[in-house]
XYZ file of C-alpha atoms in Angstrom:
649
model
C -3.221 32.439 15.141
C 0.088 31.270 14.798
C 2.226 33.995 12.335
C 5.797 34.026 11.251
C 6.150 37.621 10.237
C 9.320 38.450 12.538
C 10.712 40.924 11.937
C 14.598 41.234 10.569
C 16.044 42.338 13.576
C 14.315 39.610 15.773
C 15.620 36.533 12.660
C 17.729 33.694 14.609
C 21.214 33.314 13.629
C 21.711 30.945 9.961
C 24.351 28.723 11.734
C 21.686 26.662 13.744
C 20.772 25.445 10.499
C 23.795 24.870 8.788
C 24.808 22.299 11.633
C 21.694 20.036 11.696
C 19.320 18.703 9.233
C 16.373 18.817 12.115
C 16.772 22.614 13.418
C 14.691 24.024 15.718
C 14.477 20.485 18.162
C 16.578 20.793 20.712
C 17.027 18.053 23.119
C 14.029 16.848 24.803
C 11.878 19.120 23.127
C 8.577 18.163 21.860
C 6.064 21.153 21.929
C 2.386 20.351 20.993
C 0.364 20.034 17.646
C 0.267 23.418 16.948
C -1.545 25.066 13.529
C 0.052 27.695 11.894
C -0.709 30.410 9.617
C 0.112 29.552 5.546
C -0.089 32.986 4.361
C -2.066 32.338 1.842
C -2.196 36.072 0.278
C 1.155 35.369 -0.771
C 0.220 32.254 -2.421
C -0.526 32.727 -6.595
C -4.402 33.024 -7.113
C -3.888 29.452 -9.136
C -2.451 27.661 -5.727
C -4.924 29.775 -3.629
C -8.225 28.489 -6.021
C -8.768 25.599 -8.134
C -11.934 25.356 -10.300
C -12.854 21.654 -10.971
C -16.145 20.275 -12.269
C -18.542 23.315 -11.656
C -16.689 23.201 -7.891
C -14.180 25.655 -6.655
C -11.585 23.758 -4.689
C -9.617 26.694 -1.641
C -6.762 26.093 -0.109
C -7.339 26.206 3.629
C -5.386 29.327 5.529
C -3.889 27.011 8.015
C -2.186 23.850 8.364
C -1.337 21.307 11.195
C 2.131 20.944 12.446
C 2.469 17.712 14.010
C 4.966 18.314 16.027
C 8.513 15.593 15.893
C 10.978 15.429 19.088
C 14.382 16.117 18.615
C 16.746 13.980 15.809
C 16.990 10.760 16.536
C 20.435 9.262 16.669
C 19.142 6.255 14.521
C 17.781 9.185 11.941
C 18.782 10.325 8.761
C 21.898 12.934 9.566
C 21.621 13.676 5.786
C 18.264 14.640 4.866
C 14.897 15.095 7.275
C 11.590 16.260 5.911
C 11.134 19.561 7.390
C 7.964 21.849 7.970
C 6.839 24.600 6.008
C 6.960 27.205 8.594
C 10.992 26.098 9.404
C 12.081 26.415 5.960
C 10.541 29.572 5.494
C 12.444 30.837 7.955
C 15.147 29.732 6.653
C 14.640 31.570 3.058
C 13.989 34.442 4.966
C 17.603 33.777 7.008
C 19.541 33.788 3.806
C 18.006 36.360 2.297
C 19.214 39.178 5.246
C 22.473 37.219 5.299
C 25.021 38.630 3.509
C 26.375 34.888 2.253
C 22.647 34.578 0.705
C 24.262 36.160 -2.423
C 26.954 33.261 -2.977
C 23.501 30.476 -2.925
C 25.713 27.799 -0.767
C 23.663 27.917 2.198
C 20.907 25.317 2.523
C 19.996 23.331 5.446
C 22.573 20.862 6.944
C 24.926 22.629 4.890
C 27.964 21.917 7.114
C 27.267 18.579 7.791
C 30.261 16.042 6.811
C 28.328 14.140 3.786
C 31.134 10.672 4.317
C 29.718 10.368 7.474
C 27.893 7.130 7.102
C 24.350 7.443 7.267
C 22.604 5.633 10.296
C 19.294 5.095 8.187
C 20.460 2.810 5.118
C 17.648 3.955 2.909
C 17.372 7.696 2.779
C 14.697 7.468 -0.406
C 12.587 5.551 2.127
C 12.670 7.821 4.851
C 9.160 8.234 6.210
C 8.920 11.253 7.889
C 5.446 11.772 9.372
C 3.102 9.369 7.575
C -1.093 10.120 8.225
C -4.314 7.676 7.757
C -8.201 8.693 8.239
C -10.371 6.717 9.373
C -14.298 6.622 8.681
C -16.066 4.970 11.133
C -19.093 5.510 9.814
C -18.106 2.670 7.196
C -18.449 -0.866 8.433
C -17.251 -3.846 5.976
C -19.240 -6.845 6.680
C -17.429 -10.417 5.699
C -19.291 -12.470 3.668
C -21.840 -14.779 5.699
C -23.502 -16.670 2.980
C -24.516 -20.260 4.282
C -22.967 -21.165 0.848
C -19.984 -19.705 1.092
C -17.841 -22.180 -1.345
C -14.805 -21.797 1.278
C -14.971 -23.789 4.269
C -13.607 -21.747 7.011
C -11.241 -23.687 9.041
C -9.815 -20.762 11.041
C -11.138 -20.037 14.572
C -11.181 -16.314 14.627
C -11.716 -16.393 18.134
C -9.216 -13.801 19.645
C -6.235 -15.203 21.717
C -5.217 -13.943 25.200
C -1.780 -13.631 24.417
C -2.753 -9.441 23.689
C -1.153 -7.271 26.738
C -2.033 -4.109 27.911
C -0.275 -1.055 26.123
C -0.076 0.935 29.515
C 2.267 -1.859 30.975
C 4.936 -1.590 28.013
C 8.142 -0.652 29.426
C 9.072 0.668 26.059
C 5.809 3.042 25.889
C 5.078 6.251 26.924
C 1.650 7.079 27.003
C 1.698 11.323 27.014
C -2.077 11.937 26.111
C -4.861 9.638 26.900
C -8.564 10.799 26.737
C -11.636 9.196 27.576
C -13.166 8.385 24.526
C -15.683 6.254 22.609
C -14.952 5.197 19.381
C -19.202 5.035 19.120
C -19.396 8.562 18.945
C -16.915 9.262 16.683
C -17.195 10.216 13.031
C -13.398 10.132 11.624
C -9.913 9.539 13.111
C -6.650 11.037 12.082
C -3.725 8.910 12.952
C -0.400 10.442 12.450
C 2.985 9.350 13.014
C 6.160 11.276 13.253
C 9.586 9.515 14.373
C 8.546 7.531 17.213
C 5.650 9.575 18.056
C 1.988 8.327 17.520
C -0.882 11.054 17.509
C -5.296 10.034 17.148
C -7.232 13.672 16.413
C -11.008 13.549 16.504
C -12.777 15.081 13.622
C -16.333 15.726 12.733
C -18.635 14.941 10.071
C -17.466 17.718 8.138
C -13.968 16.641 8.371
C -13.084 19.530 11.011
C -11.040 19.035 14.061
C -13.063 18.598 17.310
C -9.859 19.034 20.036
C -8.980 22.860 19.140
C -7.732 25.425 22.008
C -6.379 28.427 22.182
C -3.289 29.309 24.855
C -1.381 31.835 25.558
C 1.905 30.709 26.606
C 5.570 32.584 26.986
C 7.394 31.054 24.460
C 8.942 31.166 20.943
C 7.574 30.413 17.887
C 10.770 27.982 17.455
C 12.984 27.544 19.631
C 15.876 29.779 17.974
C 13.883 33.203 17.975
C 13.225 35.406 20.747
C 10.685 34.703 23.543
C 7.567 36.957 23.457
C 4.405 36.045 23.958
C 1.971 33.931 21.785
C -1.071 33.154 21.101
C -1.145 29.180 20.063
C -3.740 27.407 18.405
C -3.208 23.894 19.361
C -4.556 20.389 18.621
C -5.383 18.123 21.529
C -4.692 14.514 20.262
C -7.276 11.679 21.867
C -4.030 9.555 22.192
C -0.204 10.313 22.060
C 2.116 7.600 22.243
C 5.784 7.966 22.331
C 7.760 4.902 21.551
C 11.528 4.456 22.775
C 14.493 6.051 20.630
C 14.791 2.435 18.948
C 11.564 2.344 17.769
C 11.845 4.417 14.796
C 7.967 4.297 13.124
C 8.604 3.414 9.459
C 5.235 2.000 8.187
C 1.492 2.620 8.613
C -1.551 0.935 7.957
C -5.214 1.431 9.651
C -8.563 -1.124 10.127
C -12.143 -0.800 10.624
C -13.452 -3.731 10.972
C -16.195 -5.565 12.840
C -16.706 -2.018 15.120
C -12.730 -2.002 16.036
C -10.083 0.351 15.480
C -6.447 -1.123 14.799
C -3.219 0.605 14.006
C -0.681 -1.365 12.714
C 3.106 -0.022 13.205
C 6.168 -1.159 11.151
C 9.439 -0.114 12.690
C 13.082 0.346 11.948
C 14.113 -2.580 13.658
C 11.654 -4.862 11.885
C 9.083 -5.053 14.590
C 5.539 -4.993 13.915
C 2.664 -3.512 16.404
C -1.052 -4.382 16.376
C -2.836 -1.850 18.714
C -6.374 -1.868 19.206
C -7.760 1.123 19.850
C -10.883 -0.032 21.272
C -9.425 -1.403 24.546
C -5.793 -0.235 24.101
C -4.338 -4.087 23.721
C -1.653 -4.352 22.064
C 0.372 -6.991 20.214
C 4.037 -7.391 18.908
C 5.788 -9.560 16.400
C 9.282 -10.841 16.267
C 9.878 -14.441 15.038
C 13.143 -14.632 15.237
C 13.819 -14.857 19.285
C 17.959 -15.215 18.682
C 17.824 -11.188 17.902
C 14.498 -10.551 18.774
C 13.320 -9.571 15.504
C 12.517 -10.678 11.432
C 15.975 -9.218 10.122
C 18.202 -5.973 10.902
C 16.206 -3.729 8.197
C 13.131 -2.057 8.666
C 9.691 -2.411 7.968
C 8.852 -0.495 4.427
C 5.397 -0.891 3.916
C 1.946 -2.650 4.971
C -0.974 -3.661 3.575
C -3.575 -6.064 5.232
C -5.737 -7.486 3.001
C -9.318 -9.648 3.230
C -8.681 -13.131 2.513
C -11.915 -15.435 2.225
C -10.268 -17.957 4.804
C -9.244 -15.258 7.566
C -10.104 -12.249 9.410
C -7.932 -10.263 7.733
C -4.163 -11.141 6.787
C -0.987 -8.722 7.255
C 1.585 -8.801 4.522
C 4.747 -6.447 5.442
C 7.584 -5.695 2.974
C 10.892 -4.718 4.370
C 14.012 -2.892 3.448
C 16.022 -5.807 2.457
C 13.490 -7.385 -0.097
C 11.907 -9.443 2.655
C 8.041 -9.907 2.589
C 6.358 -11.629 5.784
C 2.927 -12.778 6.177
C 0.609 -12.191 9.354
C -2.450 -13.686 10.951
C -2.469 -12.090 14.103
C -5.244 -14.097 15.290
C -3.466 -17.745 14.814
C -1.421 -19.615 17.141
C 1.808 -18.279 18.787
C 4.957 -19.534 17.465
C 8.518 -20.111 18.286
C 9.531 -18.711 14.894
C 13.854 -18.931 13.479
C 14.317 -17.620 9.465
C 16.127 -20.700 8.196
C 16.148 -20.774 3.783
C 14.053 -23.656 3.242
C 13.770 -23.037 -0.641
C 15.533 -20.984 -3.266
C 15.507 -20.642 -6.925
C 16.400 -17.517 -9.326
C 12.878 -15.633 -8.754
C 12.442 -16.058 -4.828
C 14.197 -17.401 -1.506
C 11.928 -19.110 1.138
C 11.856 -18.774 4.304
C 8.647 -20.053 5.354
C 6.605 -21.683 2.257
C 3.083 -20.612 2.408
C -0.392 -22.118 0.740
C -3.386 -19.220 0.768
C -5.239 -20.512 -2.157
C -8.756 -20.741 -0.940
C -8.579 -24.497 -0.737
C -6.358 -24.747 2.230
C -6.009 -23.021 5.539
C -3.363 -22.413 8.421
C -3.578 -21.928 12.242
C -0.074 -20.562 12.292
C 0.853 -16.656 13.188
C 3.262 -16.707 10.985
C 1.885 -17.747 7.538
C 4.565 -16.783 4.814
C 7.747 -15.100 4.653
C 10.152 -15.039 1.693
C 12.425 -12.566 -0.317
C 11.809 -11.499 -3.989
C 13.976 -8.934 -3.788
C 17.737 -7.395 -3.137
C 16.448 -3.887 -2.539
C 13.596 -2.324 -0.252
C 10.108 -3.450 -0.868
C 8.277 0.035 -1.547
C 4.816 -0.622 -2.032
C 2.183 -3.628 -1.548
C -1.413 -3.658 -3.290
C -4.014 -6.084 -3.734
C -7.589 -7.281 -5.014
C -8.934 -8.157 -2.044
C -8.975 -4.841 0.237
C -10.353 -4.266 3.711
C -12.828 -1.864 2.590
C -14.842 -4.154 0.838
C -16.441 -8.007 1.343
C -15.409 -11.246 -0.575
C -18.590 -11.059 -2.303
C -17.829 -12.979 -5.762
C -16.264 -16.312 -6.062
C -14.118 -15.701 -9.376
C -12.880 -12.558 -7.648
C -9.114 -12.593 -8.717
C -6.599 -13.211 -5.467
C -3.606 -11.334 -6.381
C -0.913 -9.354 -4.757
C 1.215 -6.905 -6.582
C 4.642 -6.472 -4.727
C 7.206 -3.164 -5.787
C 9.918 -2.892 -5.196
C 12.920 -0.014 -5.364
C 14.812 -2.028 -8.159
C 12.025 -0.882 -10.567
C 9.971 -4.244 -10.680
C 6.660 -5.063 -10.014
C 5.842 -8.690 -9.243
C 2.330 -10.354 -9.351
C 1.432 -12.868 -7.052
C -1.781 -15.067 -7.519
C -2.929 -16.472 -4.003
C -4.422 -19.457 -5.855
C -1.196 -19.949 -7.659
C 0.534 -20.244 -4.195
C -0.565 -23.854 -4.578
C 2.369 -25.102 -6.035
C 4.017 -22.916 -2.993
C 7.326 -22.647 -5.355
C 6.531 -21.026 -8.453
C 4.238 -18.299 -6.769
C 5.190 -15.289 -9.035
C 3.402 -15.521 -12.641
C 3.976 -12.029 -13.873
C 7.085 -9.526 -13.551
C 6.456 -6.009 -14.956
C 8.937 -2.918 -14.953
C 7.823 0.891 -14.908
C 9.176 2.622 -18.223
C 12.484 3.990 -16.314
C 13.379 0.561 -14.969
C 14.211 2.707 -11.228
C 12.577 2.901 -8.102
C 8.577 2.498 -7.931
C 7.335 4.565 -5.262
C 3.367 2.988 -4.988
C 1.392 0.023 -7.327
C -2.334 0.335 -6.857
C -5.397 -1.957 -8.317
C -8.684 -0.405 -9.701
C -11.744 -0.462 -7.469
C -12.740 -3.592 -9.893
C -9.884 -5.062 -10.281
C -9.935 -4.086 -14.430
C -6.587 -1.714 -14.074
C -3.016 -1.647 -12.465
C -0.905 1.890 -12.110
C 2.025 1.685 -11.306
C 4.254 5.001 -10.266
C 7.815 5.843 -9.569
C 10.668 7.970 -9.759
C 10.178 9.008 -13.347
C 7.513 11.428 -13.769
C 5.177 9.242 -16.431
C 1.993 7.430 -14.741
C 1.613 3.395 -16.483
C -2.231 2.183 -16.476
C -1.780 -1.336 -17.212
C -5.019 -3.442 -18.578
C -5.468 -6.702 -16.234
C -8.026 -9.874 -17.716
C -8.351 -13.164 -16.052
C -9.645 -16.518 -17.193
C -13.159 -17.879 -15.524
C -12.054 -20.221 -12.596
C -16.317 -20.646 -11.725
C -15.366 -24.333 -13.638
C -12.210 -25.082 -11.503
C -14.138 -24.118 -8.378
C -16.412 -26.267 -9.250
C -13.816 -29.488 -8.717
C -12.693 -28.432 -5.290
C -14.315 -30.941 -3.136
C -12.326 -33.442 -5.780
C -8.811 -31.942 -4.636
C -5.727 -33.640 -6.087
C -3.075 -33.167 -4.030
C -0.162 -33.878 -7.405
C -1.906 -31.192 -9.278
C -0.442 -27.592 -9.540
C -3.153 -25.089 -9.913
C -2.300 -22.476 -12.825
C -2.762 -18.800 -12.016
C -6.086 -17.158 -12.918
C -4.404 -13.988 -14.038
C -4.930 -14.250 -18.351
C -2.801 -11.102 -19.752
C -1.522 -7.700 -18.713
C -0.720 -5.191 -21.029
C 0.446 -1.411 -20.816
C -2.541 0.477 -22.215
C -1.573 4.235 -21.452
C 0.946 6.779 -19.599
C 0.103 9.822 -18.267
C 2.506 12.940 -18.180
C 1.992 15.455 -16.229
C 4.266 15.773 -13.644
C 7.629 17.113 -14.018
C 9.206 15.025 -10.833
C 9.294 11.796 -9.131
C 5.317 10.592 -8.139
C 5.487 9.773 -4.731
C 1.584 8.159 -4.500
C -1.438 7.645 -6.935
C -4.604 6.175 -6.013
C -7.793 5.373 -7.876
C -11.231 7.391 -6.947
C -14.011 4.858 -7.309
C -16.745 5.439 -9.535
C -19.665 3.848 -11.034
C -18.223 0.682 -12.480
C -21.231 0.762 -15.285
C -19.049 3.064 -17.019
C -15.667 3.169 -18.917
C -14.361 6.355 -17.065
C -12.001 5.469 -14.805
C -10.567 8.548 -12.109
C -7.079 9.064 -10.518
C -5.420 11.292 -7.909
C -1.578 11.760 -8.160
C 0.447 13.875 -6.191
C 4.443 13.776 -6.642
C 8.312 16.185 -5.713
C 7.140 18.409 -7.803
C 4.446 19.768 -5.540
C 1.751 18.941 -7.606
C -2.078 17.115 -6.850
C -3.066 16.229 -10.630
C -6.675 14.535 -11.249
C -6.576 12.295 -14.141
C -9.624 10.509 -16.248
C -9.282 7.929 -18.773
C -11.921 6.044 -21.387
C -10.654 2.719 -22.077
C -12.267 2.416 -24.533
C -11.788 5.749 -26.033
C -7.891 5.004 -26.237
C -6.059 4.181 -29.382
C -4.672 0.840 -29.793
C -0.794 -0.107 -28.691
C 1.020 0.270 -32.312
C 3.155 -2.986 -31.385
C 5.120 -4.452 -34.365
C 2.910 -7.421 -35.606
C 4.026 -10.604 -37.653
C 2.008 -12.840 -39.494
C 2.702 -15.887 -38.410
C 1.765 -15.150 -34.822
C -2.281 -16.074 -35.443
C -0.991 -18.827 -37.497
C 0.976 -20.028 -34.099
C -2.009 -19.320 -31.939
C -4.712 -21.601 -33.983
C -1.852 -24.283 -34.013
C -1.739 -24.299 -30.164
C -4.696 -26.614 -29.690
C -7.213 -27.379 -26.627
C -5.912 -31.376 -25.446
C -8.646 -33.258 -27.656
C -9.240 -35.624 -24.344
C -11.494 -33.023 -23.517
C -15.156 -33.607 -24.530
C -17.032 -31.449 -22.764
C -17.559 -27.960 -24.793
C -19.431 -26.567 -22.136
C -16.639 -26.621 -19.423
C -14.232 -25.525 -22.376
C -16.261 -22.321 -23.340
C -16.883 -21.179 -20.048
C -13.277 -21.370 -18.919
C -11.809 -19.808 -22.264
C -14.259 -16.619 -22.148
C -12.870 -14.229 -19.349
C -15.299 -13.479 -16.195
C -16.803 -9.515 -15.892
C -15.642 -8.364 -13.329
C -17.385 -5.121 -13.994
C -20.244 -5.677 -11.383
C -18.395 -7.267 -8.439
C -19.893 -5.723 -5.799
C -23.568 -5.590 -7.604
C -26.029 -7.567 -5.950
C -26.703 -8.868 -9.511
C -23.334 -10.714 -9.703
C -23.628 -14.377 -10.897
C -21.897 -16.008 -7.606
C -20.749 -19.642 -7.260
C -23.637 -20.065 -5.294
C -26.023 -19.902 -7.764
C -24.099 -21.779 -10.068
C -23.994 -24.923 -8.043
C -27.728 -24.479 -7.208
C -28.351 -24.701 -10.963
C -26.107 -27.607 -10.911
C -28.343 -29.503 -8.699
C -31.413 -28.603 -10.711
C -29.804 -29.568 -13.762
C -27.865 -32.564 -12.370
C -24.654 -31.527 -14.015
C -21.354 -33.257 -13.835
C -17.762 -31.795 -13.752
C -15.109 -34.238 -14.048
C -12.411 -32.169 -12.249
C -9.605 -34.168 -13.346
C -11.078 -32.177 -17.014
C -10.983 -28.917 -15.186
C -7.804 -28.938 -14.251
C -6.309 -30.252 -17.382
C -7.906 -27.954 -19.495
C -7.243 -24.790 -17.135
C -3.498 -26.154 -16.853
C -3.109 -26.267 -20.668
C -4.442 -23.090 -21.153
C -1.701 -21.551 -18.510
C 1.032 -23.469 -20.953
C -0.270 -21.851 -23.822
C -0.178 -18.507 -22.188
C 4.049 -19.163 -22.063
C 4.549 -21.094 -25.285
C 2.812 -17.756 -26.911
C 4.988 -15.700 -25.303
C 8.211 -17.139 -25.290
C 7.306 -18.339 -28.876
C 9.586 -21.701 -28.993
C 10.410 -23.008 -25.628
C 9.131 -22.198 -21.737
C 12.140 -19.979 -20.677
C 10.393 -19.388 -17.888
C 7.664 -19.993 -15.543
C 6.942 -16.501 -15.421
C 6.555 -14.059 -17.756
C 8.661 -11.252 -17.636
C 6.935 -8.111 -19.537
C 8.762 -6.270 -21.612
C 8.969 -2.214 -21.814
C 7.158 -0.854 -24.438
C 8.633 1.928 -26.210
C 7.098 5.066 -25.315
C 6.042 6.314 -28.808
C 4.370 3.067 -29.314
C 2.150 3.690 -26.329
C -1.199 6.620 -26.528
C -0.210 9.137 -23.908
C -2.846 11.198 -21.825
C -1.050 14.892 -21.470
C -3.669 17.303 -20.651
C -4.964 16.212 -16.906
C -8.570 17.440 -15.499
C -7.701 19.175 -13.072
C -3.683 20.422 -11.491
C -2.946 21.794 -7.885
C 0.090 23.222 -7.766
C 1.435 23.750 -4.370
């Protein structure tokens, strides 16, 4: 096994370090995935063992160094995430050198800090980034003869894929002969413009482990003796040009096939296929060969009832962009074709489920002046369209603090698309926004240390559904989105929380499980009762049910039917239960019953409920067509303090 107990005579010198913010890389230097020793008797027994629900949770003794090549000259010069065994070198540097004393030595200490800084956004500087895929799950798309949504798209593949072994900008350095069939789990890993694929096993262990012995340093700074390496094989290793700085990651299984999809610092996008090893690229804009100067942020492909699956990428200048990556190949220039105070067009875009488009290209627009940070949605990969009132939203963050809600059905006016702008308690950069596994809950996290679990209820659109083969082109669609509210913060970490994700559970129940991890080195697991939390102590007046029973239902609307169904919200408790009402049903009972909608009803009473929604909120006048939430003071809100379970690392 890898060690790193040198001994003091045999330390490198500190200046190495003081020079670069990447030391140990020298030119041309890339050395394999090698897994070193973590020393875990050093660790405190609390790091080392973790005793959660009846289960004892060990740190392993090693970890896996995937390895980066040497600093990029498009890189950070100013900061570079840096592996544990290099840094602890580094403490162990200082602390023989006689300067340790005078604590002004750090890494890239000498480094002129008015150089200018190749990449603009240091806060969003990836470093390596790592997905897992389970093969074992397959998502099947909903194939329901009555499928309410008539699906336009041919999902036919086009031929326009090429082969990755003939890009001139690609390296391949590790390609085995594999088959994805007899495979449990992928691990793909990116660092820089290096792409690694391990193999692991059922039990989540690597498959590709070797031992050498090879005549060479542990880094590149001490002295050469030899060692014995544990290394790990990759199935693929891809190495990209110096340009091609990876800066996003996102993985699908679908349909039996593997896809990685790349975001890079010049705004490219990749989709690679692992299956066959095609590979696609995307840059609309042929006058510079790419969507804008900045960099791809963040991506998130979600499962839209009209397509195979849909791409949305948020970049580092605000910019979101839209992909089907199975429609037709474009000659694509940004030109503004639309701008108000909320958002700037660049392409205007329809994905309610009503419509469909055979472009590549579907959407692409700015909502904000800073980086887009984070991109989550109810309609993920991992699971089928199975219900028809299944809410269609997006929630975009961004590093200005904001998070904005965008309901796909909305997008039918194609202007007004965002219906709900929230802010995170510090009103500064949100580092992920996630939805609950049913849809119920929105967390949103960023670079204060307090967790927001906002509550998220919808109006029943089965009615408005209904209408749809009765389309009215001069009708704007309202959103379906009801209310969201702030409902509790969690506090328990004392630094910025970089990701938080919900663990799904058995939606029967109120209990609802998260997994945070942030700067401060900790992994906190959180549980919540909904309904087990006190109430939000806002400031109440009066007259505000007075003002509610004035705002009336238009009395042109006879049918109390229609109005009670669309004025009680939909469960959407039991989504994926086989159980679930669907629209299906509903218009089979429709036919038995020979029931009527007038659509033109629908959509006025659906519509007027929307305008109550913004008279109640902005109390006298519309001031706008959004609704910008406030923040809630924090004693005014229930806090959850004392977690379930803490790893501190």
């Amino acid at each position: 096994m890898t060690s790193l107990l040198i001994p003091s005579n045999q330390l490198p010198p500190v200046n190495p370090f003081l020079i670069s913010v990447c030391p140990g890389f020298p030119s041309d230097y890339l050395e394999e995935n090698v897994h070193y020793s973590l020393n875990c008797e050093n660790l405190p027994k609390s790091t080392r063992e973790v005793i959660y629900n009846s289960s004892s949770i060990k740190l392993d003794s090693t970890y896996l160094n995937v390895s980066r090549p040497s600093l990029n000259k498009n890189e950070s010069n100013t900061y570079v995430s840096l592996a544990y065994h290099i840094t602890n070198l580094f403490k162990k540097i200082v602390a023989n050198d006689e300067k340790g004393s005078e604590r002004n030595l750090h890494i890239g200490a000498n480094i002129n800090p008015l150089n200018q800084d190749p990449f603009k956004y240091l806060t969003l500087n990836p470093s390596c980034m790592t997905r897992v895929i389970d093969l074992n799950t397959k998502v099947k798309k909903n194939s329901s003869p009555f499928n309410p949504f008539n699906k336009l798209v041919n999902l036919l593949k086009p031929t326009n894929f090429k082969d990755l072994k003939e890009h001139t900008s690609v390296k391949i350095l590790k390609l085995s002969n594999y088959n994805l069939d007899d495979i449990s789990k992928l691990i793909v890993s990116t660092h820089v413009n290096i792409l690694n694929v391990f193999q692991l096993d059922k039990n989540n262990n690597f498959e590709n482990t070797k031992k050498i012995q090879t005549k060479s340093p542990i880094i590149p700074f001490t002295e050469e003796t030899i060692n014995e390496k544990i290394i790990e094989e990759p199935i693929l290793r891809i190495k990209f040009d110096d340009d091609l700085i990876i800066t996003a990651l996102s993985t699908v299984y679908l349909k039996s096939e593997c896809v990685i999809i790349l975001g890079f610092q010049n705004g490219d996008i990749m989709y690679l296929n692992l299956n066959d090893l095609k590979y696609q690229i995307f840059h609309y804009n042929q006058e510079c060969k790419k969507i804008s100067t900045d960099g791809v942020t963040t991506i998130e492909c979600i499962n839209h009832p009209n397509y195979e699956f849909l791409i949305i990428a948020g970049y580092s200048n605000g910019e979101i962009i839209i992909l089907n990556v199975f429609g037709e190949v474009e000659e694509y220039h940004k030109k503004t074709v639309f701008k108000d105070a909320n958002i700037t067009y660049f392409r205007q875009f329809d994905l309610s489920p009503f419509t469909t488009n055979q472009q590549q290209i579907i959407g692409h627009f700015k909502l904000s002046h800073k980086p887009i940070t984070s991109i989550s949605s109810t309609l993920p990969l991992n699971k089928p369209y199975l219900s028809d009132s299944q809410p269609l939203l997006v929630a975009i963050a961004s590093d200005d603090g904001f998070v904005k809600i965008i309901d796909l059905l909305f997008t039918f006016d194609e202007k007004n698309i965002v219906t709900d702008v929230i802010s995170n308690y510090f009103n500064c950069c949100i580092t992920e926004v996630k939805f609950s596994f049913d849809y119920k809950f929105l967390v949103i996290v960023g670079n204060g240390d307090l967790i927001e679990v906002f509550k998220v209820s919808y109006y029943n659109i089965n009615g408005l559904l209904k209408g749809r083969k009765k389309l009215d082109e001069n009708i704007n669609y309202p959103p379906m989105m009801k209310d969201i509210q702030i409902v509790t913060r969690l506090k328990g970490h004392t630094n910025t929380v970089k990701s938080i994700k919900f663990l799904e559970e058995d939606s029967s129940t109120n209990s609802y499980k998260l997994i945070s991890c942030g700067f401060d080195g900790k992994v906190i697991i959180w549980e919540f009762d909904y309904k087990a939390l006190p109430k939000i102590k806002l400031p109440t007046k009066k007259d505000v049910k007075k003002h509610e029973k004035k705002q009336s239902i238009p009395h042109a609307l006879p049918i109390k039917n229609v109005r009670n169904s669309l004025l009680s919200p939909p469960s959407f408790t039991n989504l994926t239960n086989s159980t679930t009402m669907n629209m299906t049903s509903l218009l089979q009972q429709d036919e038995q019953q020979q029931v009527n909608y007038d659509p033109e009803i629908i959509f006025s009473l659906y519509k007027s409920l929307y305008e109550i929604r913004l008279k109640r909120f902005y109390k006298k006048k519309n001031k706008y067509q959004n609704i910008i939430l406030p923040i809630t003071n924090d004693k005014l809100v229930p806090s959850i303090i004392i977690p379930s379970c803490v790893i501190d690392l």
